[in-house]
Amino acid sequence: MRLPSSVSPLHYDLLIHPNLTTLDFTGSVKITVEVKEDTGFVVLHSKHLQISKAVIQQGGGGTSPLQVLEYPAYEQVALLSATPLVTNRLYVISIEYAANLSESFHGFYKSTYRTQEGEVRVLASTQFEPTAARLAFPCFDEPAFKANFSIKIRREAKHIALSNMPLVKSEALGGGLLEDHFDMSVKMSTYLVAFIVSDFVSVSKMSDNGVKISVYAVPEKIDQAHFALEAAAKLLDFYEDYFKIPYPLPKQDLAAIPDFQSGAMENWGLTTYRESALLFNPKTSSASEKLGITMIIAHELAHQWFGNLVTMEWWNDLWLNEGFAKFMEYVSVNITNPELQVEDYFLGQCFNAMEVDALSSSHPISTPVQNPAQIQEMFDDVSYEKGACILNMLRDFLTADAFKIGIIRYLRRYSYENTRNEHLWESLTNICQSDDLDEGRLQGDGFCAGNQQLSATAKWYMHDELDVKTMMNTWTLQQGFPLISVSVRGREVRLSQERYLKGSDPSQSSQYLWHVPLTYITSNSNTVHRFLLKTKNDVLFLPEEVEWIKFNVGMNGYYIVHYEGEGWDALINLLQKNHTALSSNDRASLLNNAFQLVSIGKLPLDKALDLTLYLKHETEIMPVTQGLSELIPLYKLMEKRDMSDVENKMKGYIVQLFRELIDRQTWSDEGSVSQRMLRSYLLMFACVRGYQPCVDKAERLFQEWKESNGNLSLPSDVVLAVYSVGAQTPEGWDFLFEQYRRSLFSAVKSQIKSALTISRMPHKLQWIMEQSLQGDTMKTQDLPYVVVYVSKNPAGHKHAWEFLKTNWHTLVKKFDLGSHSIAHMVTGVTNQYSTREMLEEVRGFFEALEESGSQLRCVQQAVESIEENIRWMDKNLDKVKGWLQRNHL
């Protein structure tokens, strides 16, 4: 139920007084509103707040009381006025209220941490996106109701308070209390308001453009804040230069919160993070953690423009925030930190998105949502990863320069406003025509100076004007993605498109049509050729006959390709003979596409497995990890069915494929980021699979580390493999848990936590899930990951499913019904089942929940995934056995 538009907020004057001993808070808010049409009442949001007083004042006149009617089902209150409120007049609504600090991870919530001495300390922090500001103060809690906020916070002298804006003054109130006054904010949505009361300390520096950047953390961890401080300064400067719009606030704080549900949150001027997403220790953090922290900071700082300055009008277009921030992570870090080689990993995002987008339970990027659970469900791989992938495809299509001009125009046109899908497409159309807001500065980039030389292969430039909106609507307003079939006869290439859909009902996909910006290279030309496919079928002509053709160059497009006739044989042959003729991303995309085509019966499994044989020559991270992520699920399906014979042959084949590469890995931290991440991945795989040389080395290192009482410094890229082998004995497991308890370093905790879940001891796996739910030693924020890791373990999958069922209502209360955390557990725990018995059990459990879960999209995804696994096993199990036999495995 949306708020009426008859009244609009202009300014909030908010005072919050938390008590960190009694774990509650009082508040008062004065909201200046403008009346748009005559009305006798004001409706706004309020949830779990005890309102004690509500009055209204017009101009300099006296106050009159308001009657408060609550409607908890809609999380709203109606304030009834004795006299009508008149159009175009300003009124001030004053409300006093009290509430408890939230026990979940949203609203104004309690967080705790334990000092080295064992003392438990309490702090209070906020997480309002998407619909939880109403848990902290009565407000117009929809993104389009932007206003200015003046915030005051009362606290004890031993604490500090932080908010979006800098502190202006502190007043002593007596009784040991202080009241902090923060500067008035810029115009923004309620979900971006933030405040923290804690004993955090900070490190600071000025950015090149004069913004004060500070990182806040608990006192014992502040020495781990320097990496984030440097990264944030560099990235904020990059965005100001790239967007050509100054960051509008005087400061940007980054705060590491001990209890935090997601990875991070982009509150304007006070971004918040879980500790593992912000704190970095050069001695214990691995290459992937360095990359991860940099990317998360890049994401939140991109939001300061995409999301905060320009905000979607309603949550149906959440992707305008999240797809852009996800995409800009890669654009920014590629330039600020070239040594991290982020472009290597982008296509992984698209493969992830396609996993969920291939099911009929997927949704269009832009899709209607109403209630809070539906809104939360929008924070998924489709809004983030698919959003980023179609933006990347559009940039490749328009050229980087043209794309940049269009998005700068979009940000300038709609600063401090709200937008819909079409506003972005309009800004990206006719980019060289002047716009009053461009101030001529964009012309300086030289792109629009008329010297563009367009090659004849750029078929889509032949038209006078590109219709970006019509093209992109095909990608945002319909779900799924296209499968392009390619048939080569001489010089003629026949093309056709259909929706790629797993499942048994092909009628669902017949009416789908996309405008697909195809790219291709051939055996005769590694120049990227382009062709815009707007119809179901089309033909293109090559200048001469070719041995092979590869579409979707670099996997820049969000589509997969099937090569009919001899097409796949030619590419398999090419990879066997000379795999470096194609880029590593092209090789990874062939592996992905081949197995996707097996799932829908377009390609025989033998062909896909033949393709993997070339991997014994592969050394690059993306094709290696893609190969593993196509092959590992095959034996994972078998593990859940107790088919040890064929399962072990499959494992043997995979180890044999990569044996040479595994043997070449040094147990060190040397090399580029990609080489280090590959080493970590391979050694972990080899040790868990029981490859003896790896296990022996890891056991030796674990013994040395244990004898040093955990003081020996192991190379950070190999510790996961070492810990995982160590966790297989009861003594090793207990020693690791003790190290976990004592460590101050998120990286170490996270590596040990993963290793503990790989143990083959069921009672330990059960215990670690229960510990995480309790949240004392192991934080409840990590529970979703722990449960999913345990479910991937052959010794733990039954326990993880039982745990999820037994604790469902507790989990929903803690994490929220539509949240990504709940979805991650539901799909993660169930997606490797492939029997009809488990399908019925999963379906039966969720159907019985009714409104507390049965309607969730993740439940539909879970059921569809199991159905797909059953179909796959029915069709392909014998083929796997036959292929392994023929290849003498």
Short mmCIF file of N, CA, C and O in Angstrom, two decimals, residues 239 295-296 298-300 302-303 306 319-332 346 349 352 380-381 383-389 391:
data_model
loop_
_atom_site.label_atom_id
_atom_site.label_comp_id
_atom_site.label_asym_id
_atom_site.label_seq_id
_atom_site.Cartn_x
_atom_site.Cartn_y
_atom_site.Cartn_z
N TYR A 239 35.79 8.84 -9.23
CA TYR A 239 34.40 9.07 -9.60
C TYR A 239 34.11 10.55 -9.84
O TYR A 239 33.36 10.90 -10.76
N MET A 295 36.62 -3.82 -4.39
CA MET A 295 35.40 -3.82 -5.21
C MET A 295 34.20 -3.34 -4.40
O MET A 295 33.34 -2.60 -4.91
N ILE A 296 34.11 -3.75 -3.12
CA ILE A 296 32.95 -3.34 -2.30
C ILE A 296 32.99 -1.83 -2.06
O ILE A 296 31.97 -1.14 -2.16
N ALA A 298 34.41 0.35 -3.99
CA ALA A 298 34.10 0.95 -5.30
C ALA A 298 32.60 0.96 -5.54
O ALA A 298 32.04 1.91 -6.09
N HIS A 299 31.92 -0.11 -5.12
CA HIS A 299 30.47 -0.23 -5.30
C HIS A 299 29.73 0.83 -4.48
O HIS A 299 28.89 1.57 -5.00
N GLU A 300 30.08 0.93 -3.19
CA GLU A 300 29.37 1.88 -2.32
C GLU A 300 29.64 3.33 -2.73
O GLU A 300 28.76 4.18 -2.64
N ALA A 302 30.35 4.37 -5.79
CA ALA A 302 29.63 4.62 -7.05
C ALA A 302 28.18 5.01 -6.74
O ALA A 302 27.58 5.86 -7.41
N HIS A 303 27.61 4.40 -5.69
CA HIS A 303 26.24 4.72 -5.27
C HIS A 303 26.09 6.18 -4.84
O HIS A 303 24.97 6.70 -4.84
N PHE A 306 25.11 7.17 -8.35
CA PHE A 306 24.02 6.32 -8.84
C PHE A 306 23.27 5.74 -7.65
O PHE A 306 23.70 4.76 -7.07
N TRP A 319 17.41 -1.79 -10.17
CA TRP A 319 18.62 -2.08 -10.95
C TRP A 319 19.33 -0.79 -11.38
O TRP A 319 20.55 -0.81 -11.61
N LEU A 320 18.57 0.33 -11.50
CA LEU A 320 19.22 1.60 -11.85
C LEU A 320 20.26 1.98 -10.79
O LEU A 320 21.25 2.64 -11.10
N ASN A 321 20.01 1.58 -9.55
CA ASN A 321 21.02 1.76 -8.49
C ASN A 321 22.06 0.65 -8.54
O ASN A 321 23.27 0.90 -8.64
N GLU A 322 21.57 -0.59 -8.42
CA GLU A 322 22.48 -1.70 -8.15
C GLU A 322 23.23 -2.21 -9.38
O GLU A 322 24.40 -2.56 -9.29
N GLY A 323 22.54 -2.27 -10.52
CA GLY A 323 23.24 -2.70 -11.74
C GLY A 323 24.37 -1.73 -12.07
O GLY A 323 25.48 -2.14 -12.43
N PHE A 324 24.09 -0.43 -11.90
CA PHE A 324 25.11 0.58 -12.19
C PHE A 324 26.28 0.50 -11.22
O PHE A 324 27.44 0.58 -11.63
N ALA A 325 25.99 0.35 -9.92
CA ALA A 325 27.08 0.31 -8.94
C ALA A 325 27.94 -0.93 -9.18
O ALA A 325 29.18 -0.88 -9.11
N LYS A 326 27.31 -2.06 -9.50
CA LYS A 326 28.04 -3.29 -9.78
C LYS A 326 28.91 -3.12 -11.03
O LYS A 326 30.08 -3.50 -11.06
N PHE A 327 28.36 -2.49 -12.06
CA PHE A 327 29.10 -2.25 -13.30
C PHE A 327 30.27 -1.28 -13.06
O PHE A 327 31.39 -1.49 -13.54
N MET A 328 30.01 -0.21 -12.29
CA MET A 328 31.05 0.80 -12.06
C MET A 328 32.20 0.26 -11.20
O MET A 328 33.31 0.77 -11.28
N GLU A 329 31.95 -0.79 -10.39
CA GLU A 329 33.06 -1.42 -9.66
C GLU A 329 34.17 -1.77 -10.65
O GLU A 329 35.35 -1.55 -10.38
N TYR A 330 33.78 -2.36 -11.78
CA TYR A 330 34.77 -2.83 -12.74
C TYR A 330 35.41 -1.68 -13.50
O TYR A 330 36.62 -1.66 -13.71
N VAL A 331 34.59 -0.70 -13.89
CA VAL A 331 35.12 0.45 -14.63
C VAL A 331 36.14 1.19 -13.76
O VAL A 331 37.23 1.54 -14.22
N SER A 332 35.80 1.41 -12.49
CA SER A 332 36.67 2.22 -11.63
C SER A 332 37.94 1.47 -11.22
O SER A 332 39.05 1.98 -11.37
N PHE A 346 34.79 -10.22 -14.86
CA PHE A 346 33.46 -9.67 -15.12
C PHE A 346 32.49 -10.71 -15.66
O PHE A 346 31.34 -10.78 -15.24
N GLN A 349 30.19 -12.68 -13.42
CA GLN A 349 28.92 -12.07 -12.97
C GLN A 349 27.79 -12.48 -13.90
O GLN A 349 26.66 -12.74 -13.45
N ASN A 352 26.70 -16.06 -13.40
CA ASN A 352 25.88 -16.18 -12.18
C ASN A 352 24.44 -15.75 -12.45
O ASN A 352 23.49 -16.39 -12.02
N ASP A 380 18.74 -9.05 -5.86
CA ASP A 380 19.19 -10.38 -6.28
C ASP A 380 20.14 -10.29 -7.47
O ASP A 380 20.49 -9.20 -7.91
N ASP A 381 20.52 -11.47 -7.99
CA ASP A 381 21.49 -11.50 -9.10
C ASP A 381 20.97 -10.82 -10.35
O ASP A 381 21.75 -10.38 -11.19
N SER A 383 18.97 -7.99 -10.48
CA SER A 383 19.15 -6.53 -10.35
C SER A 383 20.63 -6.14 -10.38
O SER A 383 21.01 -5.14 -10.97
N TYR A 384 21.48 -6.91 -9.73
CA TYR A 384 22.90 -6.57 -9.62
C TYR A 384 23.68 -7.05 -10.85
O TYR A 384 24.12 -6.26 -11.67
N GLU A 385 23.83 -8.39 -10.94
CA GLU A 385 24.72 -8.92 -11.98
C GLU A 385 24.17 -8.78 -13.39
O GLU A 385 24.88 -8.35 -14.29
N LYS A 386 22.90 -9.13 -13.60
CA LYS A 386 22.35 -8.98 -14.95
C LYS A 386 22.33 -7.50 -15.33
O LYS A 386 22.65 -7.13 -16.45
N GLY A 387 21.96 -6.65 -14.35
CA GLY A 387 21.98 -5.20 -14.60
C GLY A 387 23.34 -4.75 -15.08
O GLY A 387 23.48 -4.03 -16.08
N ALA A 388 24.39 -5.21 -14.39
CA ALA A 388 25.76 -4.83 -14.78
C ALA A 388 26.11 -5.38 -16.16
O ALA A 388 26.75 -4.71 -16.97
N CYS A 389 25.67 -6.61 -16.44
CA CYS A 389 26.04 -7.26 -17.72
C CYS A 389 25.39 -6.57 -18.91
O CYS A 389 26.02 -6.41 -19.96
N LEU A 391 24.51 -3.43 -19.00
CA LEU A 391 25.17 -2.13 -19.14
C LEU A 391 26.52 -2.30 -19.84
O LEU A 391 26.90 -1.49 -20.69
#
